[in-house]
GROMACS .gro file of C-alpha atoms in nm:
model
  393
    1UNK     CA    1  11.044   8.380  15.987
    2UNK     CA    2  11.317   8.213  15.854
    3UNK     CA    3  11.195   8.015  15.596
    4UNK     CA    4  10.949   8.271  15.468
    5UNK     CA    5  11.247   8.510  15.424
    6UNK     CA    6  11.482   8.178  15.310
    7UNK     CA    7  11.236   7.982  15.072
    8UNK     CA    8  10.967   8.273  14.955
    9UNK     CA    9  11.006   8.624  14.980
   10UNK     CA   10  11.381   8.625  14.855
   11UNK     CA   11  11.499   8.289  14.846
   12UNK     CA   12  11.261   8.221  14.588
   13UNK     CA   13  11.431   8.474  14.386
   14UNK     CA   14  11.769   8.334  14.397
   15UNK     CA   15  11.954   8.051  14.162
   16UNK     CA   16  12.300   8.033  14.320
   17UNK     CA   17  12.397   7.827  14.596
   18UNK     CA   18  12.625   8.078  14.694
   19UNK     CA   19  12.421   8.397  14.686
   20UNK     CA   20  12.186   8.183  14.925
   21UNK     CA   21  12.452   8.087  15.168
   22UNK     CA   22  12.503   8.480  15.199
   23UNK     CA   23  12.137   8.501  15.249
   24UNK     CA   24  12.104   8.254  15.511
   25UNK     CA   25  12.378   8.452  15.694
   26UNK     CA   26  12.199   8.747  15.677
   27UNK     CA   27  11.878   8.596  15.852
   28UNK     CA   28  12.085   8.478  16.116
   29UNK     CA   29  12.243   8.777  16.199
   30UNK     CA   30  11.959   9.031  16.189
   31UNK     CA   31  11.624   8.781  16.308
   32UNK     CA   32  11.771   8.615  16.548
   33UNK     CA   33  11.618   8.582  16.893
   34UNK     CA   34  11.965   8.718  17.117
   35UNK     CA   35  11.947   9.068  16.945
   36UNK     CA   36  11.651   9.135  17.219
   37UNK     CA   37  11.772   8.932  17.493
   38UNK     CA   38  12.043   8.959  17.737
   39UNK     CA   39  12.368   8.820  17.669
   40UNK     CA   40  12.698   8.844  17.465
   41UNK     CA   41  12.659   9.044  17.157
   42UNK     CA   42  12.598   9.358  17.373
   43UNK     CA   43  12.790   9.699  17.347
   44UNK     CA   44  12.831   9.905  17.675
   45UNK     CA   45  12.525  10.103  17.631
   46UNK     CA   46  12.382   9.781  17.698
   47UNK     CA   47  12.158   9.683  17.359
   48UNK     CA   48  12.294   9.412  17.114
   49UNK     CA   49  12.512   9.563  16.826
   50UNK     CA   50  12.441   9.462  16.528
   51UNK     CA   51  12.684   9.630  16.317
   52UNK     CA   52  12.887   9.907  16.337
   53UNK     CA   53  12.788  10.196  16.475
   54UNK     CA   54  12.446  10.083  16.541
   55UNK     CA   55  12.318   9.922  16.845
   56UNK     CA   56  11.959   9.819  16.943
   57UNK     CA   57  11.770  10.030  17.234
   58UNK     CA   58  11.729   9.803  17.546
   59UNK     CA   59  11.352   9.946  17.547
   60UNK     CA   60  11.028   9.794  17.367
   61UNK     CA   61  10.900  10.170  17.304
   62UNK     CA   62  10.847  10.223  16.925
   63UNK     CA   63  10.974  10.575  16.912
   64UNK     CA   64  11.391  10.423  17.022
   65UNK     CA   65  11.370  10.225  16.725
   66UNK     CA   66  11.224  10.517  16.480
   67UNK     CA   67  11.513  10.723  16.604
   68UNK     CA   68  11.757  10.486  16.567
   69UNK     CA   69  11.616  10.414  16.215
   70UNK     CA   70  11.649  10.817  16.113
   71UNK     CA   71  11.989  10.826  16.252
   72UNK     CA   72  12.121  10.584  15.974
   73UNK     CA   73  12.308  10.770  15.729
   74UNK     CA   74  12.144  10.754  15.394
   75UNK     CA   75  12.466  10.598  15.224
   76UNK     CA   76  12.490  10.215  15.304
   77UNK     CA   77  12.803  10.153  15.441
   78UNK     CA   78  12.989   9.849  15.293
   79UNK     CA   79  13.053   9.692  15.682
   80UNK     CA   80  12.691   9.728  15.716
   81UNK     CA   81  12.665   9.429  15.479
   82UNK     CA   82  12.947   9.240  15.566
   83UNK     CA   83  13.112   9.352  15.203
   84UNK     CA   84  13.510   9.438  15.208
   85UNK     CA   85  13.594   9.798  15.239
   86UNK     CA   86  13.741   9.799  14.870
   87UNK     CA   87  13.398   9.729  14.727
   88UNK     CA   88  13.312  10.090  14.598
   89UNK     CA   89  13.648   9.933  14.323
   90UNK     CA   90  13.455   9.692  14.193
   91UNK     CA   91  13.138   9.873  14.150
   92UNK     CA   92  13.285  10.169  13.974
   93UNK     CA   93  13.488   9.899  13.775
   94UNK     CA   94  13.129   9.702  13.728
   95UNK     CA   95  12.965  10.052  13.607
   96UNK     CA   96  13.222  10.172  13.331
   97UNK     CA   97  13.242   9.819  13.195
   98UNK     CA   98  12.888   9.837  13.176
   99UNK     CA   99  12.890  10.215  13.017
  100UNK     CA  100  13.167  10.098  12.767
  101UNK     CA  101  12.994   9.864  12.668
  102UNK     CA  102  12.649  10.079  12.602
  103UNK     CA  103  12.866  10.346  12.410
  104UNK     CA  104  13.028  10.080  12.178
  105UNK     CA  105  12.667  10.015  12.093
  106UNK     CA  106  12.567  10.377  12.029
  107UNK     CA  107  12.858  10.455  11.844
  108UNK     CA  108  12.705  10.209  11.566
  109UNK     CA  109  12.369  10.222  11.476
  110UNK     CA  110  12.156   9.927  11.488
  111UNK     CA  111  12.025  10.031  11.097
  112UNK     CA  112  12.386   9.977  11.014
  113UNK     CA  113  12.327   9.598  10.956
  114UNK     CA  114  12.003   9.597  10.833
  115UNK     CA  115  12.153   9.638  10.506
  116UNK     CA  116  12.513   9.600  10.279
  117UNK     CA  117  12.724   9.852  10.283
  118UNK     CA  118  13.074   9.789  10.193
  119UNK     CA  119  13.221  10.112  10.258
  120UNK     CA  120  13.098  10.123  10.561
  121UNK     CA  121  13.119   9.722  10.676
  122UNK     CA  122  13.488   9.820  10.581
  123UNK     CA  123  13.576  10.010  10.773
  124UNK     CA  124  13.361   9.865  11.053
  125UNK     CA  125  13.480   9.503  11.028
  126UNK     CA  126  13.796   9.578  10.858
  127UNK     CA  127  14.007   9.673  11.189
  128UNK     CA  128  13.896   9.295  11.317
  129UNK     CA  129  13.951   9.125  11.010
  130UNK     CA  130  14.324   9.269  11.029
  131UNK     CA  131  14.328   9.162  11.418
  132UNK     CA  132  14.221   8.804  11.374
  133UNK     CA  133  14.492   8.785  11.060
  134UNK     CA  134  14.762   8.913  11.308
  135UNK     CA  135  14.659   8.644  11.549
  136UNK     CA  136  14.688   8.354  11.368
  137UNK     CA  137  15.011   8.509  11.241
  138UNK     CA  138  15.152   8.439  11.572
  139UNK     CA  139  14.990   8.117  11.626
  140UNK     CA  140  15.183   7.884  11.400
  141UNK     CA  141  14.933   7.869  11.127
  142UNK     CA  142  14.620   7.728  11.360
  143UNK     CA  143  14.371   7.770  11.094
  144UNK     CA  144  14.514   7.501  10.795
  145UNK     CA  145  14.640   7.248  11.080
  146UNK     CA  146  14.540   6.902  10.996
  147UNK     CA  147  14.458   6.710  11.282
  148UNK     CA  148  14.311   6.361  11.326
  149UNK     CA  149  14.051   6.290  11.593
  150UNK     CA  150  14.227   6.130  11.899
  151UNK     CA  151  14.124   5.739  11.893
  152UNK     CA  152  14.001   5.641  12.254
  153UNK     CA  153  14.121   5.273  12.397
  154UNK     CA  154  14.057   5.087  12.784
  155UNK     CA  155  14.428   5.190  12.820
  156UNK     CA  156  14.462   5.531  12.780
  157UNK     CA  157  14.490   5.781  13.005
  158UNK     CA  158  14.188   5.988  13.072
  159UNK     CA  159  14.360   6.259  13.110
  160UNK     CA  160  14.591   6.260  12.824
  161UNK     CA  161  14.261   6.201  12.623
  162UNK     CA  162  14.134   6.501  12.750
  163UNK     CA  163  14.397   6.699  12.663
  164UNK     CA  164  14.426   6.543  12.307
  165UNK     CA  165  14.031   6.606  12.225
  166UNK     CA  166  14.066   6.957  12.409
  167UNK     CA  167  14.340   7.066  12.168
  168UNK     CA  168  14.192   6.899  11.853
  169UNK     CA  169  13.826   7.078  11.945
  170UNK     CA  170  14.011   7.409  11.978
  171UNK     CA  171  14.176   7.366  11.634
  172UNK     CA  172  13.845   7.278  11.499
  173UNK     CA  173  13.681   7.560  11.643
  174UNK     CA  174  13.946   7.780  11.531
  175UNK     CA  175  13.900   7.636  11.195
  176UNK     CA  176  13.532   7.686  11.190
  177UNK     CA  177  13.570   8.080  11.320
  178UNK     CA  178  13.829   8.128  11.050
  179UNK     CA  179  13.590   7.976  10.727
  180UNK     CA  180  13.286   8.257  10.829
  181UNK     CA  181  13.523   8.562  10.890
  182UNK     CA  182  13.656   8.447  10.513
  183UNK     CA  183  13.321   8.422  10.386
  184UNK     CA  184  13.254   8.802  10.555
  185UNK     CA  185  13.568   8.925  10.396
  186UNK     CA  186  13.521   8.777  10.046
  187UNK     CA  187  13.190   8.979  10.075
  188UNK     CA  188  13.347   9.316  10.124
  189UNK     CA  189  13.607   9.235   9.888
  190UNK     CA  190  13.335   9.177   9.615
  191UNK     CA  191  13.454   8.859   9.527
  192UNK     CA  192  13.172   8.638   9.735
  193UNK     CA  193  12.790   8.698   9.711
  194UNK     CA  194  12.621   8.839  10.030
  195UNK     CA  195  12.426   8.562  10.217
  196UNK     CA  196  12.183   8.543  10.505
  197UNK     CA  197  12.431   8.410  10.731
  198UNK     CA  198  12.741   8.634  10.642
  199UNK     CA  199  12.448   8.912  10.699
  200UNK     CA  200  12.400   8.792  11.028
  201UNK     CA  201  12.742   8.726  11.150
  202UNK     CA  202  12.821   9.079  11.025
  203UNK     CA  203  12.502   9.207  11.245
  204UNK     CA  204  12.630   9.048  11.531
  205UNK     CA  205  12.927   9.199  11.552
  206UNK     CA  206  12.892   9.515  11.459
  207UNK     CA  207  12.634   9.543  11.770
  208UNK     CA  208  12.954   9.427  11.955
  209UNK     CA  209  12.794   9.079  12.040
  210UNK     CA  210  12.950   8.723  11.975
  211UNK     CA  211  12.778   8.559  11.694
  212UNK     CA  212  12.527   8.312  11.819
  213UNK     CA  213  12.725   8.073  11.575
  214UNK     CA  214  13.037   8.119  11.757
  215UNK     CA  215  12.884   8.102  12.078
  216UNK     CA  216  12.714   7.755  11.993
  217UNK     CA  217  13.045   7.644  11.956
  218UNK     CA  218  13.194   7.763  12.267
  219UNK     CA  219  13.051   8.007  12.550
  220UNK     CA  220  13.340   8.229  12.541
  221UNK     CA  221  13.340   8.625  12.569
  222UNK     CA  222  13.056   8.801  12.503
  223UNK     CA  223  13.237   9.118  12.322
  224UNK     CA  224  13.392   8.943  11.977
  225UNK     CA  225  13.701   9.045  12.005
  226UNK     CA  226  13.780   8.912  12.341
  227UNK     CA  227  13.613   8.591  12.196
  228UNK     CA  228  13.888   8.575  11.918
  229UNK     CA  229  14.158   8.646  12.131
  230UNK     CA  230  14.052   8.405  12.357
  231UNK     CA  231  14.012   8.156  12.185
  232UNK     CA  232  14.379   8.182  11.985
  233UNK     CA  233  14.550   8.225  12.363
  234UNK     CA  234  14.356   7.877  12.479
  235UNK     CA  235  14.393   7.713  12.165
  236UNK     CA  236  14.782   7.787  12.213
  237UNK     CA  237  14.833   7.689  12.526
  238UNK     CA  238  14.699   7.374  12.453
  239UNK     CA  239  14.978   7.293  12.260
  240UNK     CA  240  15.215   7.326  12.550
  241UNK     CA  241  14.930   7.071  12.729
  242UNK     CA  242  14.986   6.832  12.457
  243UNK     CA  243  15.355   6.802  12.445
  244UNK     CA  244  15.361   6.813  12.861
  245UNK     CA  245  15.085   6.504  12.843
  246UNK     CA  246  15.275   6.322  12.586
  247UNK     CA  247  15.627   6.368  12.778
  248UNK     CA  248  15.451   6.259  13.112
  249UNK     CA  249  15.541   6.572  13.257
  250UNK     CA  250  15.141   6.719  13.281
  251UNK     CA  251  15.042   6.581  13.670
  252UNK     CA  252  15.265   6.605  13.997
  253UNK     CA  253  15.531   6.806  13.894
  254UNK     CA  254  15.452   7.094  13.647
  255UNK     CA  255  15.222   7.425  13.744
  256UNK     CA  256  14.932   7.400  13.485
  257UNK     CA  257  14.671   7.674  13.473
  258UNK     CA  258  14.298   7.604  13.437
  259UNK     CA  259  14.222   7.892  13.228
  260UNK     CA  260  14.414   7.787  12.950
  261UNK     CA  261  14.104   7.546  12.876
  262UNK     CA  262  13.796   7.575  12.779
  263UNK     CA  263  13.643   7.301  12.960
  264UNK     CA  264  13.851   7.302  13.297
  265UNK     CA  265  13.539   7.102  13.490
  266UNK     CA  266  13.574   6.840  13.234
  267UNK     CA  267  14.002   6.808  13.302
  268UNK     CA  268  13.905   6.772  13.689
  269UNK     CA  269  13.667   6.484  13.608
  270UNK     CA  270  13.946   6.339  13.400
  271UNK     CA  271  14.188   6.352  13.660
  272UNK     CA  272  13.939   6.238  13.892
  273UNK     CA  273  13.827   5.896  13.642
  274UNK     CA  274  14.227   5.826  13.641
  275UNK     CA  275  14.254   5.865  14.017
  276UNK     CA  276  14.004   5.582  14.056
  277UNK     CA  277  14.144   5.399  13.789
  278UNK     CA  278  14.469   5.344  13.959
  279UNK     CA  279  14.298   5.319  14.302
  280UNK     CA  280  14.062   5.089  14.190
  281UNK     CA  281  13.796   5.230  14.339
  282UNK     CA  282  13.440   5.409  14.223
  283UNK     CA  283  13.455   5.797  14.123
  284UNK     CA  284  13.155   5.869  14.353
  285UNK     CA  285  13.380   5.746  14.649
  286UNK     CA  286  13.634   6.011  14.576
  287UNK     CA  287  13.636   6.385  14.747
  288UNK     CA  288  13.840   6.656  14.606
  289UNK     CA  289  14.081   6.837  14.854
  290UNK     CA  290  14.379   7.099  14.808
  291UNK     CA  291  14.689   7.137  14.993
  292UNK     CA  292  14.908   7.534  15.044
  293UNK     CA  293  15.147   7.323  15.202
  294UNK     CA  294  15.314   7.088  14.885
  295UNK     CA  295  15.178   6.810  14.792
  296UNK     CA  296  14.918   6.601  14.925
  297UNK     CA  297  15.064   6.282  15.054
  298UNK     CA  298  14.788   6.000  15.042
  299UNK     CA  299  14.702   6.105  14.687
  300UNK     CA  300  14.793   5.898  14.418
  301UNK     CA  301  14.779   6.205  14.192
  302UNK     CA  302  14.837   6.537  14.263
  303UNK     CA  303  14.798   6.838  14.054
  304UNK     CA  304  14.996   7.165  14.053
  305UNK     CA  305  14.786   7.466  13.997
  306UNK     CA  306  14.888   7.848  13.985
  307UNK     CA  307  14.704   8.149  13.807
  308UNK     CA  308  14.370   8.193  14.013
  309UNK     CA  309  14.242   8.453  14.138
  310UNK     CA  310  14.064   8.557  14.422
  311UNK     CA  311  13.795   8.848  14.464
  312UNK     CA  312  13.622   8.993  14.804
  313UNK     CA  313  13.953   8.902  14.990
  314UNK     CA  314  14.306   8.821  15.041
  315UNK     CA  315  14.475   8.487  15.114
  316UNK     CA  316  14.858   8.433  15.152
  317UNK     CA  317  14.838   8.052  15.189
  318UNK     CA  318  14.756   7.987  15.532
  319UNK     CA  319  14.443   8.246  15.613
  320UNK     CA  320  14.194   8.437  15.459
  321UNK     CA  321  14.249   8.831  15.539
  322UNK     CA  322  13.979   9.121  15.500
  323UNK     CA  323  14.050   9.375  15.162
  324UNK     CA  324  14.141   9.751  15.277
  325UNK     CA  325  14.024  10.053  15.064
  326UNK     CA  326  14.356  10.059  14.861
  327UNK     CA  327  14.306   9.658  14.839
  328UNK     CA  328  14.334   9.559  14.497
  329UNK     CA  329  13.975   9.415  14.377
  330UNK     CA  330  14.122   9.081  14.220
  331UNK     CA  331  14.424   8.901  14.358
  332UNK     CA  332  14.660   8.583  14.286
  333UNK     CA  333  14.676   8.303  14.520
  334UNK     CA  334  14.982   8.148  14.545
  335UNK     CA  335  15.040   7.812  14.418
  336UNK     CA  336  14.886   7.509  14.535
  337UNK     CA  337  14.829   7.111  14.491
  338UNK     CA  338  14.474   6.981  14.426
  339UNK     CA  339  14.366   6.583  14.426
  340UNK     CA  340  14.135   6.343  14.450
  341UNK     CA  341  14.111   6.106  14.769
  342UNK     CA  342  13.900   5.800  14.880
  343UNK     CA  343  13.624   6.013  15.080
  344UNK     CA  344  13.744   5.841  15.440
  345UNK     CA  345  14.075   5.991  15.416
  346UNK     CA  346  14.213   6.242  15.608
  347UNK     CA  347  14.234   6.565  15.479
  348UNK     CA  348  14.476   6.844  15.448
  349UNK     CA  349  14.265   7.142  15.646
  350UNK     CA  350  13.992   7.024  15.904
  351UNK     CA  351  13.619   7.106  15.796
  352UNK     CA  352  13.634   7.357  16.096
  353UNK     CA  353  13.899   7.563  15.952
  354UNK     CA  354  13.850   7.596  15.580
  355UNK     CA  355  13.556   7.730  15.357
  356UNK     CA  356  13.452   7.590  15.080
  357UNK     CA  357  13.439   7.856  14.760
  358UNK     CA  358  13.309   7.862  14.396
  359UNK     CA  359  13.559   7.919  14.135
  360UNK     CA  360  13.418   8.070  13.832
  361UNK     CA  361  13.517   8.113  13.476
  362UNK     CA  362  13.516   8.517  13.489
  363UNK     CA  363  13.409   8.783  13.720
  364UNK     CA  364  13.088   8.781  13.629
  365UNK     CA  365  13.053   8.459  13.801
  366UNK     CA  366  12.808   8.308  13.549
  367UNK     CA  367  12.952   7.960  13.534
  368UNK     CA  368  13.044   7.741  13.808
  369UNK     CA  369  13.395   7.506  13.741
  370UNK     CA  370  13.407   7.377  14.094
  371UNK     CA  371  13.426   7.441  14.475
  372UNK     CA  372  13.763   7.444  14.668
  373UNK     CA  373  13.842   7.451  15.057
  374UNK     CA  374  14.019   7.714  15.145
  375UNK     CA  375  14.197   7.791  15.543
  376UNK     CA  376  14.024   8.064  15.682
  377UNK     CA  377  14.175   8.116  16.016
  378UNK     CA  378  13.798   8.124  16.161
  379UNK     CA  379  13.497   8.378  16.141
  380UNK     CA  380  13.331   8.177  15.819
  381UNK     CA  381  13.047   8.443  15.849
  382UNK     CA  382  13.299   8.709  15.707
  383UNK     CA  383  13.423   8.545  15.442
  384UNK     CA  384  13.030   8.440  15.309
  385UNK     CA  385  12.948   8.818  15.367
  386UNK     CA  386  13.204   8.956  15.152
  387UNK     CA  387  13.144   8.752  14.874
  388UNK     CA  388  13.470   8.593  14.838
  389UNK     CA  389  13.476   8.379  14.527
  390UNK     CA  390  13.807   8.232  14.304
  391UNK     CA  391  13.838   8.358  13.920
  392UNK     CA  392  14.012   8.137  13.679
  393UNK     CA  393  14.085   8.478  13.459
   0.00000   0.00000   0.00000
């Protein structure tokens, strides 16, 4: 039963590692042998209970279990599933995000791009034009930077190259956004003949999607405007990376966070390569492990991270805790030290009290950056249930 359930009828369905851990839980809690014999599990009536408020009949007659069945209320309850109690928050916070976004759309018609109007692209695209200006405003003049690509030696440090290439990508990318949202306003200022591209970029956003050109270059937001302002705040921040990196000040001491980049699985590797570099040892024979408790002590290189965020659940450092209805849906972890260590080490946490959860770019937990092993304080079953994942933003 359990691998037709697992591997077929819904397995089959499923592309996350995570969504089938939740899964597998599910199978063992409801077809599992012990809710129909005698043992612990049972409430005083005698049958198992399975969740709240519902408890299997100790009898093999048909009609106990059609009564029980009718005497579920029609409303799934949020325990029923193992979800936090705050979870009716992040639906209703899922479903006007989602209705937002549908009346941005009808508010413009899709004709409106099918051919050039500058009155109307105006004062369409005007109000994001004037945005993106005021942004790079405020960003020390991103978009005429002149920056040389970093040049990569035996000697240098993997991380500080990834930071350097990080930073000169972003200003690139920058760069490149600027030159077509030129092109689009020398259009509507007459002094630039419409093209197919300029057409298309317009398209795009007046539909309120990222250009496909800008997404190409980086997978950022899908609504434009959070893709522009996204991409000045990383691009930014990168500069306080650079001069942290070049000062020797980026690992063991300072907090970093891992949304300021735009390739955060790429900075782990990096610490990761130098790790083994000064351990003189392979990459594959390295585990990654993090420490609530300061810095990890058999780790030749530790880094400080603060900023994430953690959905389905709380955590105060030194246990997971179940939401309440006034929970918050999204909350910061405090600060803590991550690093990489030669795979026979000790660890910080046991395996039998941690989990191990995703941490993904955004809450709509689309792209994986890593796992991390969190202390639970127990009851792992919970915390898959719930759905408890870490955000970067």
């Amino acid at each position: 039963m359990h691998g037709l359930m697992e591997n077929a009828l819904y397995g089959g369905r499923v592309d996350n590692i995570f969504d089938m851990r939740v899964l597998t839980c599910y199978l063992r809690q409801y077809f599992d042998s012990s809710a129909f014999n005698s043992g612990s599990g049972r409430s005083s009536r005698g049958g198992r209970k399975l969740v709240a408020n519902i408890t299997l009949p100790q009898s093999t007659n048909i009609r106990d279990y059609m009564s029980l069945i009718e005497q579920i209320p029609d409303d799934d309850q949020p325990s029923y599933f193992g979800l936090p109690a705050n979870i009716e928050r992040s639906s209703q916070r899922m479903i006007s995000t989602n209705v937002i976004n549908q009346l941005k759309t009808v508010t413009r018609s899709i004709q409106v791009g099918e051919k050039f109007n500058r009155e109307m692209w105006q004062n369409e695209l005007g109000p994001m034009l004037q945005m993106w200006k005021k942004l790079n405003q405020g960003s020390g003049n991103i978009t005429h930077a002149k920056l040389e690509l970093p040049t990569v030696t035996e000697k240098s440090s993997p991380v500080i190259q990834f930071v350097l290439l990080e930073r000169y990508n972003a200003v690139q990318l920058v760069q490149q956004v600027h030159q077509t949202l030129s092109a689009l306003s020398k259009v509507m200022r007459g002094q630039q003949l419409l093209t197919s591209e300029v057409h298309q970029l317009a398209t795009s956003i007046l539909q309120q999607q990222t250009p496909s050109k800008w997404y190409k270059m980086w997978e950022g937001p899908d609504d434009p405007m959070q893709y522009l302002h996204s991409l000045i705040a990383k691009t930014m921040a990168l500069q306080v990376w650079v001069e942290k990196a070049e000062s020797n000040r980026l690992l063991n001491t300072q907090e970093l966070n891992l949304a300021d980049l735009f390739h955060p699985n790429t900075f782990l590797n990096a610490v990761r390569q130098q790790t083994a570099r000064q351990g003189k040892t392979s990459m594959d024979e390295l585990k990654l492990v993090s420490s609530w408790n300061g810095a990890i002590s058999n780790a030749s290189l530790n880094v400080k991270i603060g900023g994430l965020l953690l959905e389905g659940c709380s955590f105060d450092g030194k246990r997971l805790s179940e939401n309440q209805r006034d929970s918050p849906t999204v909350v910061n972890i405090p600060i803590f030290h991550i690093a990489w260590i030669p795979k026979d080490a000790s660890s910080p946490y046991s395996g039998t009290e941690t989990i191990s959860l995703p941490i993904y770019t955004s809450q709509t937990r689309e792209k994986i950056v890593t796992c991390l092993d969190l202390p639970s304080g127990g009851n792992l079953t919970t915390w898959v249930q719930c759905g408890a994942a870490l955000l970067l933003e």
